[in-house]
PDB file of C-alpha atoms and ligand atoms in Angstrom:
ATOM      1  CA  UNK A 118       0.047   0.234   0.000  1.00  0.00           C
ATOM      2  CA  UNK A 119       1.429   3.520  -0.894  1.00  0.00           C
ATOM      3  CA  UNK A 120       0.969   6.966   0.703  1.00  0.00           C
ATOM      4  CA  UNK A 121      -2.646   7.307  -0.622  1.00  0.00           C
ATOM      5  CA  UNK A 122      -4.194   4.677   0.725  1.00  0.00           C
ATOM      6  CA  UNK A 123      -2.616   4.672   3.950  1.00  0.00           C
ATOM      7  CA  UNK A 124      -4.149   8.301   4.675  1.00  0.00           C
ATOM      8  CA  UNK A 125      -7.053   6.705   3.982  1.00  0.00           C
ATOM      9  CA  UNK A 126      -6.358   3.475   6.432  1.00  0.00           C
ATOM     10  CA  UNK A 127      -5.320   5.425   9.419  1.00  0.00           C
ATOM     11  CA  UNK A 128      -7.699   8.661   9.529  1.00  0.00           C
ATOM     12  CA  UNK A 129      -5.182  10.567  12.092  1.00  0.00           C
ATOM     13  CA  UNK A 130      -5.748  13.677  10.111  1.00  0.00           C
ATOM     14  CA  UNK A 131      -8.895  15.603  10.025  1.00  0.00           C
ATOM     15  CA  UNK A 132      -9.178  16.657   6.432  1.00  0.00           C
ATOM     16  CA  UNK A 133      -6.629  16.794   3.255  1.00  0.00           C
ATOM     17  CA  UNK A 134      -4.226  19.484   4.206  1.00  0.00           C
ATOM     18  CA  UNK A 135      -5.551  20.033   7.675  1.00  0.00           C
ATOM     19  CA  UNK A 136      -3.406  20.162  10.886  1.00  0.00           C
ATOM     20  CA  UNK A 137      -4.379  17.445  13.494  1.00  0.00           C
ATOM     21  CA  UNK A 138      -7.349  19.187  15.805  1.00  0.00           C
ATOM     22  CA  UNK A 139      -4.850  19.449  18.924  1.00  0.00           C
ATOM     23  CA  UNK A 140      -1.428  20.561  17.417  1.00  0.00           C
ATOM     24  CA  UNK A 141       0.641  22.051  19.865  1.00  0.00           C
ATOM     25  CA  UNK A 142       3.844  22.537  17.888  1.00  0.00           C
ATOM     26  CA  UNK A 143       5.559  22.279  14.143  1.00  0.00           C
ATOM     27  CA  UNK A 144       8.293  20.390  13.494  1.00  0.00           C
ATOM     28  CA  UNK A 145      10.348  20.101  10.216  1.00  0.00           C
ATOM     29  CA  UNK A 146      10.652  16.825   7.990  1.00  0.00           C
ATOM     30  CA  UNK A 147      13.774  16.660   6.199  1.00  0.00           C
ATOM     31  CA  UNK A 148      13.016  14.314   3.228  1.00  0.00           C
ATOM     32  CA  UNK A 149      15.329  12.150   0.955  1.00  0.00           C
ATOM     33  CA  UNK A 150      13.436  12.566  -2.462  1.00  0.00           C
ATOM     34  CA  UNK A 151      14.064  10.240  -5.414  1.00  0.00           C
ATOM     35  CA  UNK A 152      11.676  10.242  -8.583  1.00  0.00           C
ATOM     36  CA  UNK A 153      12.677   6.494  -9.230  1.00  0.00           C
ATOM     37  CA  UNK A 154      15.254   4.154  -9.905  1.00  0.00           C
ATOM     38  CA  UNK A 155      18.351   5.539 -11.251  1.00  0.00           C
ATOM     39  CA  UNK A 156      17.244   9.172 -10.556  1.00  0.00           C
ATOM     40  CA  UNK A 157      19.279  11.668  -8.285  1.00  0.00           C
ATOM     41  CA  UNK A 158      18.132  12.057  -4.918  1.00  0.00           C
ATOM     42  CA  UNK A 159      17.326  15.805  -3.450  1.00  0.00           C
ATOM     43  CA  UNK A 160      16.743  16.563   0.110  1.00  0.00           C
ATOM     44  CA  UNK A 161      13.092  18.348   1.128  1.00  0.00           C
ATOM     45  CA  UNK A 162      12.217  20.087   4.170  1.00  0.00           C
ATOM     46  CA  UNK A 163       8.233  20.324   5.174  1.00  0.00           C
ATOM     47  CA  UNK A 164       7.207  21.726   8.439  1.00  0.00           C
ATOM     48  CA  UNK A 165       4.026  19.958  10.041  1.00  0.00           C
ATOM     49  CA  UNK A 166       2.128  20.699  12.781  1.00  0.00           C
ATOM     50  CA  UNK A 167       1.604  18.215  15.398  1.00  0.00           C
ATOM     51  CA  UNK A 168      -0.048  17.109  18.353  1.00  0.00           C
ATOM     52  CA  UNK A 169       0.159  14.512  21.046  1.00  0.00           C
ATOM     53  CA  UNK A 170       0.518  11.132  19.785  1.00  0.00           C
ATOM     54  CA  UNK A 171       1.606  11.699  16.049  1.00  0.00           C
ATOM     55  CA  UNK A 172       3.554   9.273  14.025  1.00  0.00           C
ATOM     56  CA  UNK A 173       5.909   9.608  11.366  1.00  0.00           C
ATOM     57  CA  UNK A 174       3.021   8.171   8.882  1.00  0.00           C
ATOM     58  CA  UNK A 175       0.598  10.627  10.284  1.00  0.00           C
ATOM     59  CA  UNK A 176       3.176  13.243   9.409  1.00  0.00           C
ATOM     60  CA  UNK A 177       3.409  11.928   5.978  1.00  0.00           C
ATOM     61  CA  UNK A 178      -0.074  12.237   5.367  1.00  0.00           C
ATOM     62  CA  UNK A 179      -0.144  15.655   6.202  1.00  0.00           C
ATOM     63  CA  UNK A 180       2.931  16.303   4.022  1.00  0.00           C
ATOM     64  CA  UNK A 181       0.877  14.074   0.775  1.00  0.00           C
ATOM     65  CA  UNK A 182      -2.049  16.104   1.193  1.00  0.00           C
ATOM     66  CA  UNK A 183      -0.167  19.644   1.138  1.00  0.00           C
ATOM     67  CA  UNK A 184       3.220  19.077  -0.085  1.00  0.00           C
ATOM     68  CA  UNK A 185       4.525  22.660  -0.059  1.00  0.00           C
ATOM     69  CA  UNK A 186       8.116  22.875   1.117  1.00  0.00           C
ATOM     70  CA  UNK A 187       9.290  25.313   3.659  1.00  0.00           C
ATOM     71  CA  UNK A 188      10.606  27.751   0.579  1.00  0.00           C
ATOM     72  CA  UNK A 189       7.342  27.874  -0.294  1.00  0.00           C
ATOM     73  CA  UNK A 190       7.237  25.467  -3.424  1.00  0.00           C
ATOM     74  CA  UNK A 191       4.723  23.259  -4.206  1.00  0.00           C
ATOM     75  CA  UNK A 192       6.030  19.829  -4.873  1.00  0.00           C
ATOM     76  CA  UNK A 193       4.919  16.193  -5.448  1.00  0.00           C
ATOM     77  CA  UNK A 194       3.385  14.735  -2.820  1.00  0.00           C
ATOM     78  CA  UNK A 195       5.890  12.045  -0.800  1.00  0.00           C
ATOM     79  CA  UNK A 196       5.633   8.633  -1.557  1.00  0.00           C
ATOM     80  CA  UNK A 197       6.100   5.696   1.167  1.00  0.00           C
ATOM     81  CA  UNK A 198       4.922   2.324   1.678  1.00  0.00           C
ATOM     82  CA  UNK A 199       2.655   1.216   4.960  1.00  0.00           C
ATOM     83  CA  UNK A 200      -0.197  -1.423   5.177  1.00  0.00           C
ATOM     84  CA  UNK A 201      -0.720  -2.626   8.888  1.00  0.00           C
ATOM     85  CA  UNK A 202       0.057   0.450  10.935  1.00  0.00           C
ATOM     86  CA  UNK A 203       0.874  -1.282  13.910  1.00  0.00           C
ATOM     87  CA  UNK A 204       4.170  -2.347  13.369  1.00  0.00           C
ATOM     88  CA  UNK A 205       3.559  -6.160  11.956  1.00  0.00           C
ATOM     89  CA  UNK A 206       4.183  -6.017   8.372  1.00  0.00           C
ATOM     90  CA  UNK A 207       7.232  -4.256   8.043  1.00  0.00           C
ATOM     91  CA  UNK A 208       6.231  -2.271   5.246  1.00  0.00           C
ATOM     92  CA  UNK A 209       7.005   1.394   6.399  1.00  0.00           C
ATOM     93  CA  UNK A 210      10.349   0.736   7.696  1.00  0.00           C
ATOM     94  CA  UNK A 211      13.066   3.372   6.918  1.00  0.00           C
ATOM     95  CA  UNK A 212      15.780   5.596   8.126  1.00  0.00           C
ATOM     96  CA  UNK A 213      14.692   7.822  11.098  1.00  0.00           C
ATOM     97  CA  UNK A 214      17.227  10.444  12.486  1.00  0.00           C
ATOM     98  CA  UNK A 215      20.016   7.945  11.218  1.00  0.00           C
ATOM     99  CA  UNK A 216      18.056   4.657  12.459  1.00  0.00           C
ATOM    100  CA  UNK A 217      16.358   1.734  10.663  1.00  0.00           C
ATOM    101  CA  UNK A 218      12.890   1.613  11.966  1.00  0.00           C
ATOM    102  CA  UNK A 219       9.275   1.243  11.420  1.00  0.00           C
ATOM    103  CA  UNK A 220       7.697   4.823  10.727  1.00  0.00           C
ATOM    104  CA  UNK A 221       4.300   3.711  11.849  1.00  0.00           C
ATOM    105  CA  UNK A 222       5.531   2.990  15.280  1.00  0.00           C
ATOM    106  CA  UNK A 223       8.083   6.345  15.286  1.00  0.00           C
ATOM    107  CA  UNK A 224       6.086   8.649  17.730  1.00  0.00           C
ATOM    108  CA  UNK A 225       6.858  12.230  17.252  1.00  0.00           C
ATOM    109  CA  UNK A 226       6.640  12.942  21.572  1.00  0.00           C
ATOM    110  CA  UNK A 227       9.664  10.688  21.466  1.00  0.00           C
ATOM    111  CA  UNK A 228      11.957  11.595  18.236  1.00  0.00           C
ATOM    112  CA  UNK A 229      11.049  15.335  18.246  1.00  0.00           C
ATOM    113  CA  UNK A 230       9.410  16.461  21.560  1.00  0.00           C
ATOM    114  CA  UNK A 231      10.010  20.195  21.048  1.00  0.00           C
ATOM    115  CA  UNK A 232       9.038  23.053  18.751  1.00  0.00           C
ATOM    116  CA  UNK A 233      11.031  23.541  15.753  1.00  0.00           C
ATOM    117  CA  UNK A 234      12.611  19.747  15.903  1.00  0.00           C
ATOM    118  CA  UNK A 235      13.734  17.984  12.798  1.00  0.00           C
ATOM    119  CA  UNK A 236      12.962  14.935  11.771  1.00  0.00           C
ATOM    120  CA  UNK A 237      15.214  13.668   8.849  1.00  0.00           C
ATOM    121  CA  UNK A 238      13.520  10.628   6.730  1.00  0.00           C
ATOM    122  CA  UNK A 239      15.519   8.203   4.444  1.00  0.00           C
ATOM    123  CA  UNK A 240      14.676   5.214   2.643  1.00  0.00           C
ATOM    124  CA  UNK A 241      16.593   2.259   3.223  1.00  0.00           C
ATOM    125  CA  UNK A 242      19.832   1.856   1.206  1.00  0.00           C
ATOM    126  CA  UNK A 243      20.235  -1.874   0.778  1.00  0.00           C
ATOM    127  CA  UNK A 244      17.142  -2.163  -1.228  1.00  0.00           C
ATOM    128  CA  UNK A 245      16.518  -0.822  -4.972  1.00  0.00           C
ATOM    129  CA  UNK A 246      14.568   2.241  -4.734  1.00  0.00           C
ATOM    130  CA  UNK A 247      11.036   2.739  -5.919  1.00  0.00           C
ATOM    131  CA  UNK A 248      10.339   6.061  -5.303  1.00  0.00           C
ATOM    132  CA  UNK A 249      11.281   8.441  -2.406  1.00  0.00           C
ATOM    133  CA  UNK A 250      10.941   6.201   1.121  1.00  0.00           C
ATOM    134  CA  UNK A 251       9.436   3.469  -1.035  1.00  0.00           C
ATOM    135  CA  UNK A 252      12.102   0.730  -1.799  1.00  0.00           C
ATOM    136  CA  UNK A 253      11.595  -2.841  -3.066  1.00  0.00           C
ATOM    137  CA  UNK A 254      11.873  -5.513  -0.473  1.00  0.00           C
ATOM    138  CA  UNK A 255      11.113  -8.445  -2.719  1.00  0.00           C
ATOM    139  CA  UNK A 256      15.217  -9.299  -1.972  1.00  0.00           C
ATOM    140  CA  UNK A 257      14.587 -10.196   1.297  1.00  0.00           C
ATOM    141  CA  UNK A 258      11.323 -12.645   0.220  1.00  0.00           C
ATOM    142  CA  UNK A 259      14.188 -14.175  -2.747  1.00  0.00           C
ATOM    143  CA  UNK A 260      16.310 -14.836   0.307  1.00  0.00           C
ATOM    144  CA  UNK A 261      13.700 -16.848   1.895  1.00  0.00           C
ATOM    145  CA  UNK A 262      13.323 -19.168  -1.216  1.00  0.00           C
ATOM    146  CA  UNK A 263      17.182 -19.735  -1.192  1.00  0.00           C
ATOM    147  CA  UNK A 264      16.682 -21.547   2.163  1.00  0.00           C
ATOM    148  CA  UNK A 265      13.392 -23.002   1.243  1.00  0.00           C
ATOM    149  CA  UNK A 266      11.722 -20.984   4.196  1.00  0.00           C
ATOM    150  CA  UNK A 267       8.456 -23.008   4.516  1.00  0.00           C
ATOM    151  CA  UNK A 268       6.868 -26.111   5.737  1.00  0.00           C
ATOM    152  CA  UNK A 269       6.797 -28.524   2.885  1.00  0.00           C
ATOM    153  CA  UNK A 270       3.052 -29.735   2.534  1.00  0.00           C
ATOM    154  CA  UNK A 271       2.560 -31.895  -0.672  1.00  0.00           C
ATOM    155  CA  UNK A 272      -1.138 -32.945  -1.748  1.00  0.00           C
ATOM    156  CA  UNK A 273      -4.444 -31.255  -0.869  1.00  0.00           C
ATOM    157  CA  UNK A 274      -6.000 -34.808   1.198  1.00  0.00           C
ATOM    158  CA  UNK A 275      -6.090 -34.895   4.915  1.00  0.00           C
ATOM    159  CA  UNK A 276      -1.882 -35.690   5.708  1.00  0.00           C
ATOM    160  CA  UNK A 277      -3.523 -36.280   9.782  1.00  0.00           C
ATOM    161  CA  UNK A 278      -1.623 -34.993  12.667  1.00  0.00           C
ATOM    162  CA  UNK A 279       1.818 -33.509  12.192  1.00  0.00           C
ATOM    163  CA  UNK A 280       4.880 -34.516  14.670  1.00  0.00           C
ATOM    164  CA  UNK A 281       4.188 -33.474  18.403  1.00  0.00           C
ATOM    165  CA  UNK A 282       6.044 -30.053  19.016  1.00  0.00           C
ATOM    166  CA  UNK A 283       7.616 -29.847  22.608  1.00  0.00           C
ATOM    167  CA  UNK A 284       6.811 -26.348  24.579  1.00  0.00           C
ATOM    168  CA  UNK A 285      10.482 -25.618  24.547  1.00  0.00           C
ATOM    169  CA  UNK A 286      10.631 -26.137  20.817  1.00  0.00           C
ATOM    170  CA  UNK A 287       7.368 -23.839  20.466  1.00  0.00           C
ATOM    171  CA  UNK A 288       8.862 -21.244  22.989  1.00  0.00           C
ATOM    172  CA  UNK A 289      11.994 -20.992  20.971  1.00  0.00           C
ATOM    173  CA  UNK A 290       9.897 -20.847  17.799  1.00  0.00           C
ATOM    174  CA  UNK A 291       7.558 -18.397  18.721  1.00  0.00           C
ATOM    175  CA  UNK A 292       9.977 -15.776  19.105  1.00  0.00           C
ATOM    176  CA  UNK A 293      11.755 -16.685  15.425  1.00  0.00           C
ATOM    177  CA  UNK A 294       8.429 -16.453  13.945  1.00  0.00           C
ATOM    178  CA  UNK A 295       7.835 -12.642  14.736  1.00  0.00           C
ATOM    179  CA  UNK A 296       9.904 -11.874  12.266  1.00  0.00           C
ATOM    180  CA  UNK A 297       7.671  -9.354  10.053  1.00  0.00           C
ATOM    181  CA  UNK A 298      10.786  -9.114   7.130  1.00  0.00           C
ATOM    182  CA  UNK A 299      11.081  -5.410   7.409  1.00  0.00           C
ATOM    183  CA  UNK A 300      14.791  -5.449   6.149  1.00  0.00           C
ATOM    184  CA  UNK A 301      16.217  -3.823   9.482  1.00  0.00           C
ATOM    185  CA  UNK A 302      18.920  -6.246  10.476  1.00  0.00           C
ATOM    186  CA  UNK A 303      20.214  -6.007   6.865  1.00  0.00           C
ATOM    187  CA  UNK A 304      20.146  -2.597   6.662  1.00  0.00           C
ATOM    188  CA  UNK A 305      22.257  -2.342   9.272  1.00  0.00           C
ATOM    189  CA  UNK A 306      24.631  -5.251   8.493  1.00  0.00           C
ATOM    190  CA  UNK A 307      28.213  -4.511   6.872  1.00  0.00           C
ATOM    191  CA  UNK A 308      27.880  -7.352   5.217  1.00  0.00           C
ATOM    192  CA  UNK A 309      24.819  -6.700   3.295  1.00  0.00           C
ATOM    193  CA  UNK A 310      25.373  -5.172   0.311  1.00  0.00           C
ATOM    194  CA  UNK A 311      23.321  -3.288  -2.036  1.00  0.00           C
ATOM    195  CA  UNK A 312      22.162  -5.714  -5.028  1.00  0.00           C
ATOM    196  CA  UNK A 313      20.021  -4.503  -7.634  1.00  0.00           C
ATOM    197  CA  UNK A 314      18.600  -7.772  -9.163  1.00  0.00           C
ATOM    198  CA  UNK A 315      17.771 -11.153  -8.886  1.00  0.00           C
ATOM    199  CA  UNK A 316      21.085 -12.295 -10.470  1.00  0.00           C
ATOM    200  CA  UNK A 317      22.881 -10.425  -7.666  1.00  0.00           C
ATOM    201  CA  UNK A 318      20.631 -11.348  -4.709  1.00  0.00           C
ATOM    202  CA  UNK A 319      21.559 -15.067  -5.723  1.00  0.00           C
ATOM    203  CA  UNK A 320      25.270 -14.542  -4.131  1.00  0.00           C
ATOM    204  CA  UNK A 321      25.293 -11.857  -1.989  1.00  0.00           C
ATOM    205  CA  UNK A 322      25.078 -12.344   1.591  1.00  0.00           C
ATOM    206  CA  UNK A 323      21.658 -13.632   2.562  1.00  0.00           C
ATOM    207  CA  UNK A 324      21.965 -11.659   6.119  1.00  0.00           C
ATOM    208  CA  UNK A 325      20.743 -12.748   9.833  1.00  0.00           C
ATOM    209  CA  UNK A 326      16.961 -12.698   9.045  1.00  0.00           C
ATOM    210  CA  UNK A 327      16.921 -15.773   6.195  1.00  0.00           C
ATOM    211  CA  UNK A 328      19.673 -17.792   8.679  1.00  0.00           C
ATOM    212  CA  UNK A 329      17.001 -17.338  11.688  1.00  0.00           C
ATOM    213  CA  UNK A 330      14.299 -18.310   9.534  1.00  0.00           C
ATOM    214  CA  UNK A 331      16.150 -21.412   8.476  1.00  0.00           C
ATOM    215  CA  UNK A 332      16.513 -22.242  12.141  1.00  0.00           C
ATOM    216  CA  UNK A 333      12.852 -21.713  12.944  1.00  0.00           C
ATOM    217  CA  UNK A 334      11.977 -24.004   9.760  1.00  0.00           C
ATOM    218  CA  UNK A 335      14.570 -26.753  10.245  1.00  0.00           C
ATOM    219  CA  UNK A 336      13.082 -26.715  14.079  1.00  0.00           C
ATOM    220  CA  UNK A 337       9.298 -27.617  12.881  1.00  0.00           C
ATOM    221  CA  UNK A 338       8.405 -31.430  13.231  1.00  0.00           C
ATOM    222  CA  UNK A 339       7.418 -31.150   9.558  1.00  0.00           C
ATOM    223  CA  UNK A 340       9.757 -28.360   8.128  1.00  0.00           C
ATOM    224  CA  UNK A 341      12.847 -30.567   8.856  1.00  0.00           C
ATOM    225  CA  UNK A 342      12.517 -32.851   6.004  1.00  0.00           C
ATOM    226  CA  UNK A 343      14.518 -29.955   4.139  1.00  0.00           C
ATOM    227  CA  UNK A 344      16.787 -29.068   6.699  1.00  0.00           C
ATOM    228  CA  UNK A 345      19.694 -30.845   4.560  1.00  0.00           C
ATOM    229  CA  UNK A 346      18.436 -28.447   1.609  1.00  0.00           C
ATOM    230  CA  UNK A 347      18.793 -25.401   3.829  1.00  0.00           C
ATOM    231  CA  UNK A 348      22.246 -26.170   5.288  1.00  0.00           C
ATOM    232  CA  UNK A 349      23.590 -27.147   1.697  1.00  0.00           C
ATOM    233  CA  UNK A 350      22.092 -23.186   0.793  1.00  0.00           C
ATOM    234  CA  UNK A 351      23.468 -21.532   3.735  1.00  0.00           C
ATOM    235  CA  UNK A 352      27.081 -23.304   3.059  1.00  0.00           C
ATOM    236  CA  UNK A 353      26.974 -22.110  -0.467  1.00  0.00           C
ATOM    237  CA  UNK A 354      28.182 -18.729  -1.740  1.00  0.00           C
ATOM    238  CA  UNK A 355      26.427 -15.990   0.353  1.00  0.00           C
ATOM    239  CA  UNK A 356      25.878 -18.114   3.310  1.00  0.00           C
ATOM    240  CA  UNK A 357      26.646 -18.215   6.470  1.00  0.00           C
ATOM    241  CA  UNK A 358      30.418 -18.009   6.283  1.00  0.00           C
ATOM    242  CA  UNK A 359      30.034 -14.215   4.739  1.00  0.00           C
ATOM    243  CA  UNK A 360      28.871 -13.104   8.205  1.00  0.00           C
ATOM    244  CA  UNK A 361      31.260 -10.911   9.944  1.00  0.00           C
ATOM    245  CA  UNK A 362      29.993 -11.348  13.592  1.00  0.00           C
ATOM    246  CA  UNK A 363      29.523  -7.826  13.568  1.00  0.00           C
ATOM    247  CA  UNK A 364      26.234  -7.724  15.612  1.00  0.00           C
ATOM    248  CA  UNK A 365      24.547  -4.706  14.030  1.00  0.00           C
ATOM    249  CA  UNK A 366      21.603  -6.926  13.167  1.00  0.00           C
ATOM    250  CA  UNK A 367      20.858  -8.191  16.468  1.00  0.00           C
ATOM    251  CA  UNK A 368      20.891  -4.485  17.879  1.00  0.00           C
ATOM    252  CA  UNK A 369      18.137  -2.786  15.500  1.00  0.00           C
ATOM    253  CA  UNK A 370      15.870  -5.846  15.292  1.00  0.00           C
ATOM    254  CA  UNK A 371      12.122  -4.216  16.475  1.00  0.00           C
ATOM    255  CA  UNK A 372      11.089  -7.922  17.596  1.00  0.00           C
ATOM    256  CA  UNK A 373      14.308  -8.562  19.975  1.00  0.00           C
ATOM    257  CA  UNK A 374      14.768 -11.381  17.967  1.00  0.00           C
ATOM    258  CA  UNK A 375      18.222 -13.699  19.024  1.00  0.00           C
ATOM    259  CA  UNK A 376      19.261 -12.974  15.544  1.00  0.00           C
ATOM    260  CA  UNK A 377      23.312 -13.885  16.606  1.00  0.00           C
ATOM    261  CA  UNK A 378      21.962 -16.828  18.454  1.00  0.00           C
ATOM    262  CA  UNK A 379      20.348 -18.118  15.285  1.00  0.00           C
ATOM    263  CA  UNK A 380      23.684 -17.542  13.235  1.00  0.00           C
ATOM    264  CA  UNK A 381      25.490 -19.620  16.029  1.00  0.00           C
ATOM    265  CA  UNK A 382      23.222 -22.234  15.932  1.00  0.00           C
ATOM    266  CA  UNK A 383      22.951 -22.612  12.209  1.00  0.00           C
ATOM    267  CA  UNK A 384      26.748 -22.447  11.930  1.00  0.00           C
ATOM    268  CA  UNK A 385      27.656 -25.270  14.186  1.00  0.00           C
ATOM    269  CA  UNK A 386      24.436 -27.333  12.209  1.00  0.00           C
ATOM    270  CA  UNK A 387      26.378 -26.566   9.138  1.00  0.00           C
ATOM    271  CA  UNK A 388      29.687 -27.959  10.514  1.00  0.00           C
ATOM    272  CA  UNK A 389      27.812 -31.192  11.641  1.00  0.00           C
ATOM    273  CA  UNK A 390      25.661 -31.045   8.234  1.00  0.00           C
ATOM    274  CA  UNK A 391      29.179 -31.022   6.049  1.00  0.00           C
ATOM    275  CA  UNK A 392      30.890 -33.573   7.793  1.00  0.00           C
ATOM    276  CA  UNK A 393      28.101 -35.954   7.703  1.00  0.00           C
ATOM    277  CA  UNK A 394      27.765 -35.439   4.053  1.00  0.00           C
ATOM    278  CA  UNK A 395      31.358 -35.832   4.129  1.00  0.00           C
ATOM    279  CA  UNK A 396      31.359 -39.590   5.329  1.00  0.00           C
ATOM    280  CA  UNK A 397      28.168 -40.307   3.876  1.00  0.00           C
ATOM    281  CA  UNK A 398      30.134 -39.142   0.310  1.00  0.00           C
ATOM    282  CA  UNK A 399      27.374 -36.749  -0.782  1.00  0.00           C
TER     283      UNK A 399
HETATM  284  S1  SF4 B 131      26.108 -10.519  12.876  1.00  0.00           S
HETATM  285 FE1  SF4 B 131      27.110  -8.763  11.458  1.00  0.00          FE
HETATM  286  S2  SF4 B 131      27.741  -9.600   9.881  1.00  0.00           S
HETATM  287 FE2  SF4 B 131      26.315 -11.174  10.645  1.00  0.00          FE
HETATM  288  S3  SF4 B 131      24.380 -10.696  10.027  1.00  0.00           S
HETATM  289 FE3  SF4 B 131      24.559  -9.501  11.842  1.00  0.00          FE
HETATM  290  S4  SF4 B 131      24.927  -7.587  11.689  1.00  0.00           S
HETATM  291 FE4  SF4 B 131      25.305  -8.916   9.807  1.00  0.00          FE
HETATM  292  S1  SF4 B 132      14.664 -10.547  11.621  1.00  0.00           S
HETATM  293 FE1  SF4 B 132      14.194  -8.527  13.008  1.00  0.00          FE
HETATM  294  S2  SF4 B 132      14.846  -6.857  11.641  1.00  0.00           S
HETATM  295 FE2  SF4 B 132      15.384  -8.442  10.815  1.00  0.00          FE
HETATM  296  S3  SF4 B 132      13.529  -8.651   8.893  1.00  0.00           S
HETATM  297 FE3  SF4 B 132      12.947  -9.835  10.910  1.00  0.00          FE
HETATM  298  S4  SF4 B 132      11.853  -8.615  12.329  1.00  0.00           S
HETATM  299 FE4  SF4 B 132      13.347  -7.375  10.682  1.00  0.00          FE
HETATM  300  S1  FES B 133       2.677  -0.069   8.583  1.00  0.00           S
HETATM  301 FE1  FES B 133       3.130  -2.445   9.030  1.00  0.00          FE
HETATM  302  S2  FES B 133       4.859  -2.313  10.349  1.00  0.00           S
HETATM  303 FE2  FES B 133       4.879   0.017  10.099  1.00  0.00          FE
END
């Protein structure tokens, strides 16, 4: 969902171009703009009246309704992506005041509490730009395909009850399953480099998120059928050995997923898998 539909879904602005009813201060948004792939970037600044409880998305909605810069120049509405508006889908991720995070949960009272404060907004840099703050996160989903991050279920007939899951396994898997493919961990990772197309994605470092999801599905009673395939993929180009252990990923994950623990678990599993493969002559 892009800017125009987000404005309707949230409804936090009273009407097009109007300030929120209880605006008590004006803050500035310095936004990195780009008209499309391959186009040059530029900065534009907008003054936005805000009240208690405003978030970055509601301010972007105001800017979309009245796209006039602080110099008085009328410009195009800023484009961004959003969907759930409750930090679940990951679509609204951007770099806010230099830190990658979700714009729907970025409260203005926290990041710009005083009159005249400035908030900077930039798109993530590790994914191809679509326009302004909107990037193409398809790379994340392609990386999940590289590690077969799914439970294989063949056929439409009744399969009967699956294998029993222990409470400990469920507890561990639950936190891993809260990943919202937002891209924060990849944006912050020094080893995860910009790659523009699917051909480059195939061999570039896969990132902590896909490694952690491989762990999630390897622990699943049915999902573990593909464990060997996942470990083979993670032992290949762009796999786990490309991780430099800088640990930026775990520090920025909004869901506090233990990403470096997952990297350690998968690293040990890959070693065991490699030895087993060597002995079995595979
Ligand atoms: S530990 Fe460092 S290099 Fe490895 S995935 Fe996390 S941020 Fe990237
Ligand atoms: S692991 Fe965390 S930071 Fe990375 S994509 Fe998932 S939720 Fe986002
Ligand atoms: S809109 Fe879904 S996480 Fe922000």
